[in-house]
CSV table of C-alpha atoms in Angstrom, one decimal:
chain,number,residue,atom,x,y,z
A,1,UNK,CA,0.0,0.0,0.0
A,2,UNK,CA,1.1,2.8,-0.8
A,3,UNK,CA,2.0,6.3,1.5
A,4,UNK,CA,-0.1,9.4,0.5
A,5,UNK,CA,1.9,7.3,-0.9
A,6,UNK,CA,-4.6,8.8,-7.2
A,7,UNK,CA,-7.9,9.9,-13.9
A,8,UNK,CA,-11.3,10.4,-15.7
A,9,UNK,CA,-14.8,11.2,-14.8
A,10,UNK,CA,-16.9,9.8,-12.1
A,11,UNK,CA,-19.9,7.7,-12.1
A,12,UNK,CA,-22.1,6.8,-8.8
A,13,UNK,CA,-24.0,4.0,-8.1
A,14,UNK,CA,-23.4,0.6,-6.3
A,15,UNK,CA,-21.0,-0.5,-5.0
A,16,UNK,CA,-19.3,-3.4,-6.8
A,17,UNK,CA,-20.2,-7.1,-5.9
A,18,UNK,CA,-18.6,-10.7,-5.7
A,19,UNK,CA,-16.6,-10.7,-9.0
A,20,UNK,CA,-16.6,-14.5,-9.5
A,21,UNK,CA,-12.7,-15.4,-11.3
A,22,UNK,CA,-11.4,-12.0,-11.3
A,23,UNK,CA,-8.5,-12.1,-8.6
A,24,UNK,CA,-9.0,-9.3,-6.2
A,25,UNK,CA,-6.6,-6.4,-5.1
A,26,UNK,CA,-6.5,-4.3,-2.6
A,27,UNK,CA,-4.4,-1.2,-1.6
A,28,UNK,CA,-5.0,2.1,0.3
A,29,UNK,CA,-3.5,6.0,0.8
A,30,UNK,CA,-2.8,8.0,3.6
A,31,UNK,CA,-4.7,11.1,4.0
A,32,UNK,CA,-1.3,13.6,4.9
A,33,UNK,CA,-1.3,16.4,2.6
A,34,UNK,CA,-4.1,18.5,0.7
A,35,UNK,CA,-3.5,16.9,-2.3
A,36,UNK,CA,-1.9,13.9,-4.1
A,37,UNK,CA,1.4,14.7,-5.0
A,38,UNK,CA,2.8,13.7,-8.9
A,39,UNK,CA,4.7,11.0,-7.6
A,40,UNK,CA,1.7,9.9,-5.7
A,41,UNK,CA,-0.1,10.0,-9.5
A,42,UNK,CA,2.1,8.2,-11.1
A,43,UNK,CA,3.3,5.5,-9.2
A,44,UNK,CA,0.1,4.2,-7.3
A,45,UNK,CA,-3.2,5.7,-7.9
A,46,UNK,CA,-3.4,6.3,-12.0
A,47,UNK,CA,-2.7,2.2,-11.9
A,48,UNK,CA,-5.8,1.6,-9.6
A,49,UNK,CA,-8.0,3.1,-12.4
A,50,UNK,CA,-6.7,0.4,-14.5
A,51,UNK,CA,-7.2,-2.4,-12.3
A,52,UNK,CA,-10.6,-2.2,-11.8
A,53,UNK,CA,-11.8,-3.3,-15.0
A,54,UNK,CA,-9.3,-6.3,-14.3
A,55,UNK,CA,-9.7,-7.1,-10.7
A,56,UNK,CA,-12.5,-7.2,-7.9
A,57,UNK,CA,-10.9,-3.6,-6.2
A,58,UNK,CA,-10.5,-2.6,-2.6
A,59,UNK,CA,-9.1,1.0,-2.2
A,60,UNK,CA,-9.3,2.9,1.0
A,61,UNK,CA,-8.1,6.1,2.8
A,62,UNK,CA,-6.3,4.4,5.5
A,63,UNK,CA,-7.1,6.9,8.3
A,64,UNK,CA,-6.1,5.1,10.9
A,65,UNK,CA,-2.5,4.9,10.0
A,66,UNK,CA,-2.5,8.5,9.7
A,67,UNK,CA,-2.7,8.9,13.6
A,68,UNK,CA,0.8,7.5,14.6
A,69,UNK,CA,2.4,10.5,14.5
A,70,UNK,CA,1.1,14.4,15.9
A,71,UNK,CA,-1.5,15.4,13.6
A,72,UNK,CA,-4.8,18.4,14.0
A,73,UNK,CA,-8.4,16.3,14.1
A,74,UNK,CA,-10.4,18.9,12.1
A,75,UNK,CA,-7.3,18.6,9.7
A,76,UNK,CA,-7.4,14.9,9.7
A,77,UNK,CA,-11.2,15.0,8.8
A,78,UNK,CA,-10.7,17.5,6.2
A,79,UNK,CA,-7.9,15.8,4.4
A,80,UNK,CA,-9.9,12.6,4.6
A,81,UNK,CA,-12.4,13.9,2.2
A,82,UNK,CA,-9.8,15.5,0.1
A,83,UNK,CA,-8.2,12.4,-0.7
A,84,UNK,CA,-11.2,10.1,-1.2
A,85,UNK,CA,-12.6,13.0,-3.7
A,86,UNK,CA,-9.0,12.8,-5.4
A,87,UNK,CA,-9.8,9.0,-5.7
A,88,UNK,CA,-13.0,9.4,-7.4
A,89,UNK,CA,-11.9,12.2,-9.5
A,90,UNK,CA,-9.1,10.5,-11.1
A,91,UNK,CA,-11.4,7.5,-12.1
A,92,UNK,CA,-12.3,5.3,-9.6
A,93,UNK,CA,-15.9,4.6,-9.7
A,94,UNK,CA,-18.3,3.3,-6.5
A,95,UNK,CA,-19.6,0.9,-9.9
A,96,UNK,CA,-16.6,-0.8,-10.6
A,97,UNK,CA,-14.4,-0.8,-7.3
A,98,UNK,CA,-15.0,-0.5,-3.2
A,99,UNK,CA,-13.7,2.8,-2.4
A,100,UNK,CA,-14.2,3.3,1.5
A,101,UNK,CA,-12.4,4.7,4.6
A,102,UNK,CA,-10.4,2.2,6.8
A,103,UNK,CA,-11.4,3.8,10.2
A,104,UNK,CA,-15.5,3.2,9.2
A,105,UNK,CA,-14.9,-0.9,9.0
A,106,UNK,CA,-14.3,-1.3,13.0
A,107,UNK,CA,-13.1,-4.6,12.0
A,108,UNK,CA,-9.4,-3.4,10.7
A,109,UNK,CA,-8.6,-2.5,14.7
A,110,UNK,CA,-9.8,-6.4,15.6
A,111,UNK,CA,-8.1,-8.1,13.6
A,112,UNK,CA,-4.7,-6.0,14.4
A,113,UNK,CA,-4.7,-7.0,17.9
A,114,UNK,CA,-5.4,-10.7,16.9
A,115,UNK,CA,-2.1,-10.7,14.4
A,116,UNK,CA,-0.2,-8.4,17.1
A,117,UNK,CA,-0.8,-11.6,19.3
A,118,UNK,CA,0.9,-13.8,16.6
A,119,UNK,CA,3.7,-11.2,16.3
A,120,UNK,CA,7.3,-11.2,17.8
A,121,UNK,CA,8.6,-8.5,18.9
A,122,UNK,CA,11.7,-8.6,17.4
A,123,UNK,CA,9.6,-9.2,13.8
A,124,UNK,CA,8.3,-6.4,14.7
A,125,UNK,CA,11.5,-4.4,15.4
A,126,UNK,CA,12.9,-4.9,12.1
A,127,UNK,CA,10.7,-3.2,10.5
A,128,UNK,CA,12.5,-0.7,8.3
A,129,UNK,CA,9.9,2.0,8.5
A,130,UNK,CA,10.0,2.0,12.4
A,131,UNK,CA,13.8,1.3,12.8
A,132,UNK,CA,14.1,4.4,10.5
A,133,UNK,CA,11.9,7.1,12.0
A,134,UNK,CA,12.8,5.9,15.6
A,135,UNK,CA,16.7,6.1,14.8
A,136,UNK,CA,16.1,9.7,12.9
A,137,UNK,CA,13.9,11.2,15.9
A,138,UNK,CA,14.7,8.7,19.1
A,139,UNK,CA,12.6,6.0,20.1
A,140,UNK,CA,11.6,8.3,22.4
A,141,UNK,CA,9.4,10.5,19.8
A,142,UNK,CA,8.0,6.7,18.0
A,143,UNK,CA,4.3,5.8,19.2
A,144,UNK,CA,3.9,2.1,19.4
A,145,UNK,CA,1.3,3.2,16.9
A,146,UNK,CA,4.1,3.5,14.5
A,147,UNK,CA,5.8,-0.3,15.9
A,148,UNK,CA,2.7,-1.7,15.4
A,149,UNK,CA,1.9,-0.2,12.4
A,150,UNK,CA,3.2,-3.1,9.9
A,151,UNK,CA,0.9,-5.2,11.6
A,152,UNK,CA,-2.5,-3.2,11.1
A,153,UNK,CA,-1.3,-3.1,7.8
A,154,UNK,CA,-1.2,-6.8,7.4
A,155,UNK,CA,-4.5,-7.0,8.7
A,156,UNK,CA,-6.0,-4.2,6.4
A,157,UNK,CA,-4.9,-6.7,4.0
A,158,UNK,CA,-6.1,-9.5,5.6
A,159,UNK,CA,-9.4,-8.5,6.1
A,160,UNK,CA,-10.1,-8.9,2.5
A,161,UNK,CA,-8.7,-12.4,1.9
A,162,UNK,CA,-11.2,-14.0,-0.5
A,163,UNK,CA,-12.1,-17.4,0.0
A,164,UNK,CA,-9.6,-20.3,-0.1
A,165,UNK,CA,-9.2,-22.3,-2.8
A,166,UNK,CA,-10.8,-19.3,-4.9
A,167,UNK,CA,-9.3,-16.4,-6.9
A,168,UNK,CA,-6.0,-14.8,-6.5
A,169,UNK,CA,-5.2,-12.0,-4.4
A,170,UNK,CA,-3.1,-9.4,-4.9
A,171,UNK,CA,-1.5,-6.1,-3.1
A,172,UNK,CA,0.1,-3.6,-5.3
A,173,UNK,CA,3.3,-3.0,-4.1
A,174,UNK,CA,6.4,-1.0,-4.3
A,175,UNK,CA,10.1,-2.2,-3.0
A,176,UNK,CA,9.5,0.4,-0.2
A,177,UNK,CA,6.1,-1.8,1.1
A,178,UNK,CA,7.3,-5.2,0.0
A,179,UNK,CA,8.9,-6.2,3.5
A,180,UNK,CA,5.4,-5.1,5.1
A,181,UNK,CA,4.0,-7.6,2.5
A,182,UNK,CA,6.1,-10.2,3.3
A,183,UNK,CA,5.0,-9.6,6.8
A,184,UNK,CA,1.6,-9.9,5.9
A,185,UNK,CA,2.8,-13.2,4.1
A,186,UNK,CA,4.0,-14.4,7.3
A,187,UNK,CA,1.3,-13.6,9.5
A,188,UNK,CA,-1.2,-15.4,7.2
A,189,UNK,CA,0.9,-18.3,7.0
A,190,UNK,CA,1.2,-18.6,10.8
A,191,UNK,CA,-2.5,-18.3,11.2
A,192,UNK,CA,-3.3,-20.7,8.8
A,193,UNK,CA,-0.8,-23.3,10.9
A,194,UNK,CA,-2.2,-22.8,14.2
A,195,UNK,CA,-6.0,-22.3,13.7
A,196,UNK,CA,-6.6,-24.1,10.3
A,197,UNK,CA,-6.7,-22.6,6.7
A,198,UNK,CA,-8.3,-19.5,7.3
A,199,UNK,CA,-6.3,-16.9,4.9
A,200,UNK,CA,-5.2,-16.7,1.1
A,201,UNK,CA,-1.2,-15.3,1.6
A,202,UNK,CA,-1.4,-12.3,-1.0
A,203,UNK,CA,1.1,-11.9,-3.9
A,204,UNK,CA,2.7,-8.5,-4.8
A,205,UNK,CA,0.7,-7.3,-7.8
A,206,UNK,CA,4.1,-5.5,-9.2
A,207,UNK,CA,3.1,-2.0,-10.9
A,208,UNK,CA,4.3,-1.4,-13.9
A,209,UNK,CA,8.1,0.6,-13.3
A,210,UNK,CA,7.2,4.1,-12.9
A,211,UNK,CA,9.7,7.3,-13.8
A,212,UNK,CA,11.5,8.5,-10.8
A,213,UNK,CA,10.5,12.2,-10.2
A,214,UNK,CA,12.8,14.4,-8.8
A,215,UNK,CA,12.2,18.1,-7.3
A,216,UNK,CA,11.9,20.4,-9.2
A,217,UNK,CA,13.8,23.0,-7.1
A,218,UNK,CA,17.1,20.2,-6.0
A,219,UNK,CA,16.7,17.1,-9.1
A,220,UNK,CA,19.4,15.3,-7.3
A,221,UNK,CA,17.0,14.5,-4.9
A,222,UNK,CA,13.2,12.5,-5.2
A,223,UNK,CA,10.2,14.7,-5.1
A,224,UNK,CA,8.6,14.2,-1.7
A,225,UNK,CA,6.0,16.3,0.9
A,226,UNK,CA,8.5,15.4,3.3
A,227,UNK,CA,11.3,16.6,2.1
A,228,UNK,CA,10.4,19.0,-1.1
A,229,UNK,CA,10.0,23.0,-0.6
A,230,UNK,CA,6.6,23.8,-2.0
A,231,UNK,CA,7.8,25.5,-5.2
A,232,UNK,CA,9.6,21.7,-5.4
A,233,UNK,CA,6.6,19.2,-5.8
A,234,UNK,CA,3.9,19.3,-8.1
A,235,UNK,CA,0.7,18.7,-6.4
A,236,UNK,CA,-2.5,17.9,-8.8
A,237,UNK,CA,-4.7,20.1,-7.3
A,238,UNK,CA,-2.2,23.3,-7.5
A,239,UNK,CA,-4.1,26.1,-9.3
A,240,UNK,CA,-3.3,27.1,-13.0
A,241,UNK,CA,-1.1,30.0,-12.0
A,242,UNK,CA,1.0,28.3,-9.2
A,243,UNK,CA,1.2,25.4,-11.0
A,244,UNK,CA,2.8,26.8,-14.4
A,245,UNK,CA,4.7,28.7,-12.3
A,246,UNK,CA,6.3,25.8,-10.5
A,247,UNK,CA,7.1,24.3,-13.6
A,248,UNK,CA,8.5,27.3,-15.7
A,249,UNK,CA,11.1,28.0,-12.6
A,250,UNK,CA,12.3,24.6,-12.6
A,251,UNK,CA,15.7,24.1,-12.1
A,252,UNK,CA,18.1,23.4,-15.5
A,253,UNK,CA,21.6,23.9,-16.3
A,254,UNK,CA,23.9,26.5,-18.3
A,255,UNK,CA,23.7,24.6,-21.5
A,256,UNK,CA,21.0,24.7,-24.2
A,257,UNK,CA,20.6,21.5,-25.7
A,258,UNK,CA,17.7,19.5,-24.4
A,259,UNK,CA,18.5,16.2,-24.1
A,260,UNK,CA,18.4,13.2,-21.3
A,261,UNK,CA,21.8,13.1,-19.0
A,262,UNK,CA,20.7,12.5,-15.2
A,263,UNK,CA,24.2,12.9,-14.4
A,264,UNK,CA,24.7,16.0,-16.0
A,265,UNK,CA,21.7,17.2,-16.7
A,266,UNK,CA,19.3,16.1,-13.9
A,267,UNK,CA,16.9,19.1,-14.2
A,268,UNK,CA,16.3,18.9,-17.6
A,269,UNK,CA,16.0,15.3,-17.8
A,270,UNK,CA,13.7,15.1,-14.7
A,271,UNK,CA,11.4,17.6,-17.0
A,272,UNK,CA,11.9,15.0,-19.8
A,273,UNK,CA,10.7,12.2,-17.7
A,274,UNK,CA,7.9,14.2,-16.5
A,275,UNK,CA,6.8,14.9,-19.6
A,276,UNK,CA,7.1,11.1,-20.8
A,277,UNK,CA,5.6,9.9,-17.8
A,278,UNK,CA,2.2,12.4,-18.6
A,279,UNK,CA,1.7,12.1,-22.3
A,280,UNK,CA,3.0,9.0,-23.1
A,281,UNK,CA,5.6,9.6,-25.7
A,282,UNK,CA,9.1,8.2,-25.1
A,283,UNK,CA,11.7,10.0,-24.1
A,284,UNK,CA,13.5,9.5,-27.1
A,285,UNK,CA,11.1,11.1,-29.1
A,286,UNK,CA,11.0,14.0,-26.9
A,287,UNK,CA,14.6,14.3,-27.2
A,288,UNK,CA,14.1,14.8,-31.5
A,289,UNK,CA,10.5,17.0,-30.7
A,290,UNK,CA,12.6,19.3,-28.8
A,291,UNK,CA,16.2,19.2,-31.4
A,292,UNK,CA,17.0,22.9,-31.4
A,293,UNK,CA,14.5,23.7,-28.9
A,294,UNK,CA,15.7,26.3,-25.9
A,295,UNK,CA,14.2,25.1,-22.1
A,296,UNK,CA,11.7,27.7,-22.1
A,297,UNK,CA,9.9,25.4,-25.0
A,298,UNK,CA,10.3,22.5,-22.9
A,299,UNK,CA,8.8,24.3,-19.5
A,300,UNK,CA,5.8,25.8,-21.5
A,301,UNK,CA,4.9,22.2,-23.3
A,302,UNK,CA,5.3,20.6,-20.1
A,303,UNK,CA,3.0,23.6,-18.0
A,304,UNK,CA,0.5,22.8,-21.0
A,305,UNK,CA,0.8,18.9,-20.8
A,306,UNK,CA,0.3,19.1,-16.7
A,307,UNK,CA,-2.9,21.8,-17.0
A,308,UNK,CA,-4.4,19.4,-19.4
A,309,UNK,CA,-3.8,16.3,-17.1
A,310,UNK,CA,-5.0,17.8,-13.6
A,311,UNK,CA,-7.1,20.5,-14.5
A,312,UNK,CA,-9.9,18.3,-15.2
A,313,UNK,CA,-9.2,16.1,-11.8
A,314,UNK,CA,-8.7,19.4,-9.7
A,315,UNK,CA,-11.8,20.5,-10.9
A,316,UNK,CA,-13.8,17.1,-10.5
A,317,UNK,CA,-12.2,17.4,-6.8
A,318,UNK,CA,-13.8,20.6,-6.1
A,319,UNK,CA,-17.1,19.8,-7.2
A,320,UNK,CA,-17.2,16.6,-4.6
A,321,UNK,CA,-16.1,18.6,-1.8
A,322,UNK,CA,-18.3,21.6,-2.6
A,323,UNK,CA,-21.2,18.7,-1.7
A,324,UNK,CA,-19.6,16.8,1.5
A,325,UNK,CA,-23.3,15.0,1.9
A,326,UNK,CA,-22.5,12.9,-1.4
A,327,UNK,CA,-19.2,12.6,-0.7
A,328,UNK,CA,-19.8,11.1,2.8
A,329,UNK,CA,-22.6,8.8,0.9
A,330,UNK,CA,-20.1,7.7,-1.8
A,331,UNK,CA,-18.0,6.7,1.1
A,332,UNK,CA,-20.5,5.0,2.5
A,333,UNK,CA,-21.3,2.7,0.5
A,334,UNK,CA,-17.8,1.6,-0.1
A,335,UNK,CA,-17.7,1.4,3.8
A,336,UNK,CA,-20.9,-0.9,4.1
A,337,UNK,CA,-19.8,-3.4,0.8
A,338,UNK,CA,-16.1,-3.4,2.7
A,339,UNK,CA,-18.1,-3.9,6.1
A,340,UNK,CA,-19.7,-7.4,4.6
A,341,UNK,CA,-16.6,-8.5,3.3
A,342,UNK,CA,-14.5,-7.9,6.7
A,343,UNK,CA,-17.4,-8.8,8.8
A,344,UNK,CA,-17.3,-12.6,7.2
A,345,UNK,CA,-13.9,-12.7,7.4
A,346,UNK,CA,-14.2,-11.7,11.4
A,347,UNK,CA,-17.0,-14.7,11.8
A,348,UNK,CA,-14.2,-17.2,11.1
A,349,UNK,CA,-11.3,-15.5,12.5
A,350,UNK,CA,-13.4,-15.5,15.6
A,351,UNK,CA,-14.3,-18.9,15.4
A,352,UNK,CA,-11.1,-20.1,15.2
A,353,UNK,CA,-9.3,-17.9,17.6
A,354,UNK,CA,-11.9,-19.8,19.9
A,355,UNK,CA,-13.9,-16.6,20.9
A,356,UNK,CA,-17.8,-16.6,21.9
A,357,UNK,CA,-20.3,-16.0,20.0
A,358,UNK,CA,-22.4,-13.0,21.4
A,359,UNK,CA,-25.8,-14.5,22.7
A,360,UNK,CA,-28.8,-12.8,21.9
């Protein structure tokens, strides 16, 4: 799953059902930032679009993970809606995929205290993403939110396993998430020994290789809301103005010739790949479009190319947060065809855990 880290109109209706032989997929984004981010665009959520004419599709806000570290609750519940309208306005539609938000299927917290129970702590503590943050800031500034959060993962994931001996599932992954998924992996694996086959293990769906974008301001470096000054990341709800802006005082070089050299020429050819990455057209052919070409061309065809892409999105975006009623019902209807599909899976994972069953 990827982190926060999102093309074509929306449609509302049901909510998708039991898609008999198509392998299902799930995969979620965290609701950080006001908008989706290009790299955010590129390498996760313009492949979800895709997938749900292939796949029975589970793709959620994951809320909850959002909370490991300090964060404002009125911003929190704003961003949530921002991203799931970002969801819907790049193309995913409540007709052909579940679109719902994690923290609205109580069963994602259950389950994550069941696998934390089949967790060692030293598992646990190799997790890069906590051995990271905790080394960077002191363990002293890490919630056990953020240990545990690998494993509420792996049951966001679980939650969703489809019946055994049925169709495939699938997680799309980057290398940054595939030790989480190998988690997951392990988890499943260990349930299945102790309480009986219960869980499908999930395979990586790999996504296609995506262009490594740089900022815009420092190309050495990868374009991040972390890291990235605000005139150094393109966001896809950035306004006309700012957003031409952005990309006509990009950083190049001295030279003139346009041409890809990441060593030498790692702001132009970070343009370049941008450029390839949003219309399509190899680099290559870029390379002869622009033969004799100055960088101002390049910038102005690229500002055109990106207004063109996320104009259309930003202002799909708008128009679902200007009516937060059908936004929250959109959402809720994702939530309640995720709710049966976690709830079933709870029944067993009850059952086998040897729980009671609530009398009446």
């Amino acid at each position: 799953m990827s982190e926060p880290t999102a093309p074509e109109a929306v449609t509302t209706g049901t909510t998708t059902g039991t898609a008999p032989g198509r392998p299902r997929v799930l995969s979620g984004i965290q609701p950080t930032a006001d908008s989706f981010h290009l790299g955010n665009y590129l390498g996760a959520v313009r492949n979800w679009v895709g997938l749900q004419d292939s796949h029975e599709a589970f793709y959620m806000v994951v809320d909850m993970h959002a909370i490991t570290v300090d964060y404002d609750p009125e911003v929190l519940r704003q961003r949530i809606r921002r991203s799931a309208a970002q969801l819907f306005a790049v193309g995913l539609e409540p007709s052909r995929s579940t679109v719902f938000v994690q923290s609205q299927v109580h069963e994602h917290a259950e389950l994550a205290w069941i696998l934390g129970a089949l967790t060692g702590f030293g598992e646990a503590s190799r997790m890069t993403q906590f051995k990271d943050k905790s080394a960077k800031h002191g363990t002293q500034a890490a919630s056990v939110g953020l240990f545990t959060y690998p494993i509420l993962q792996a049951a966001d994931i679980l939650l969703y396993t489809p019946p055994l001996g049925g169709k495939d599932f699938q997680v799309p992954v980057g290398e940054d998430q595939r030790q989480h998924l190998e988690l997951t992996r392990t988890l499943a694996g260990r349930f299945n020994h102790r309480f009986g086959p219960t869980f499908v293990e999930p395979d990586a769906h790999i996504l296609k290789s995506t262009a490594k974008i740089q900022d815009l301001q420092e190309p050495e470096r990868k374009m991040s809301k972390s890291s990235s000054s605000p005139q150094g990341i393109i966001d896809i709800l950035d306004e006309p103005g700012p957003l031409k802006k952005k990309i006509m005082r990009a950083v190049t070089d001295a030279e003139t010739e346009i041409r890809y050299d990441p060593e030498t020429k790692p702001g132009v050819s970070n343009l370049l790949t941008i450029m390839s990455a949003l219309g399509g057209e190899p680099i290559e052919g870029l390379e002869g479009h622009f033969a004799g070409a100055g960088y101002g061309q390049l910038k102005k065809e690229l500002a055109e190319l990106a207004l063109e892409t996320f104009g259309p999105i930003r202002e799909r975006t708008l128009e679902l947060l200007a009516d937060p009623a059908e936004l929250d019902r959109m959402l809720a209807k994702g939530a309640e065809r995720a709710s049966e599909v976690a709830a079933g899976t709870m029944d067993t994972v009850r059952e086998r855990v040897g729980y009671l069953r609530r009398g009446i």
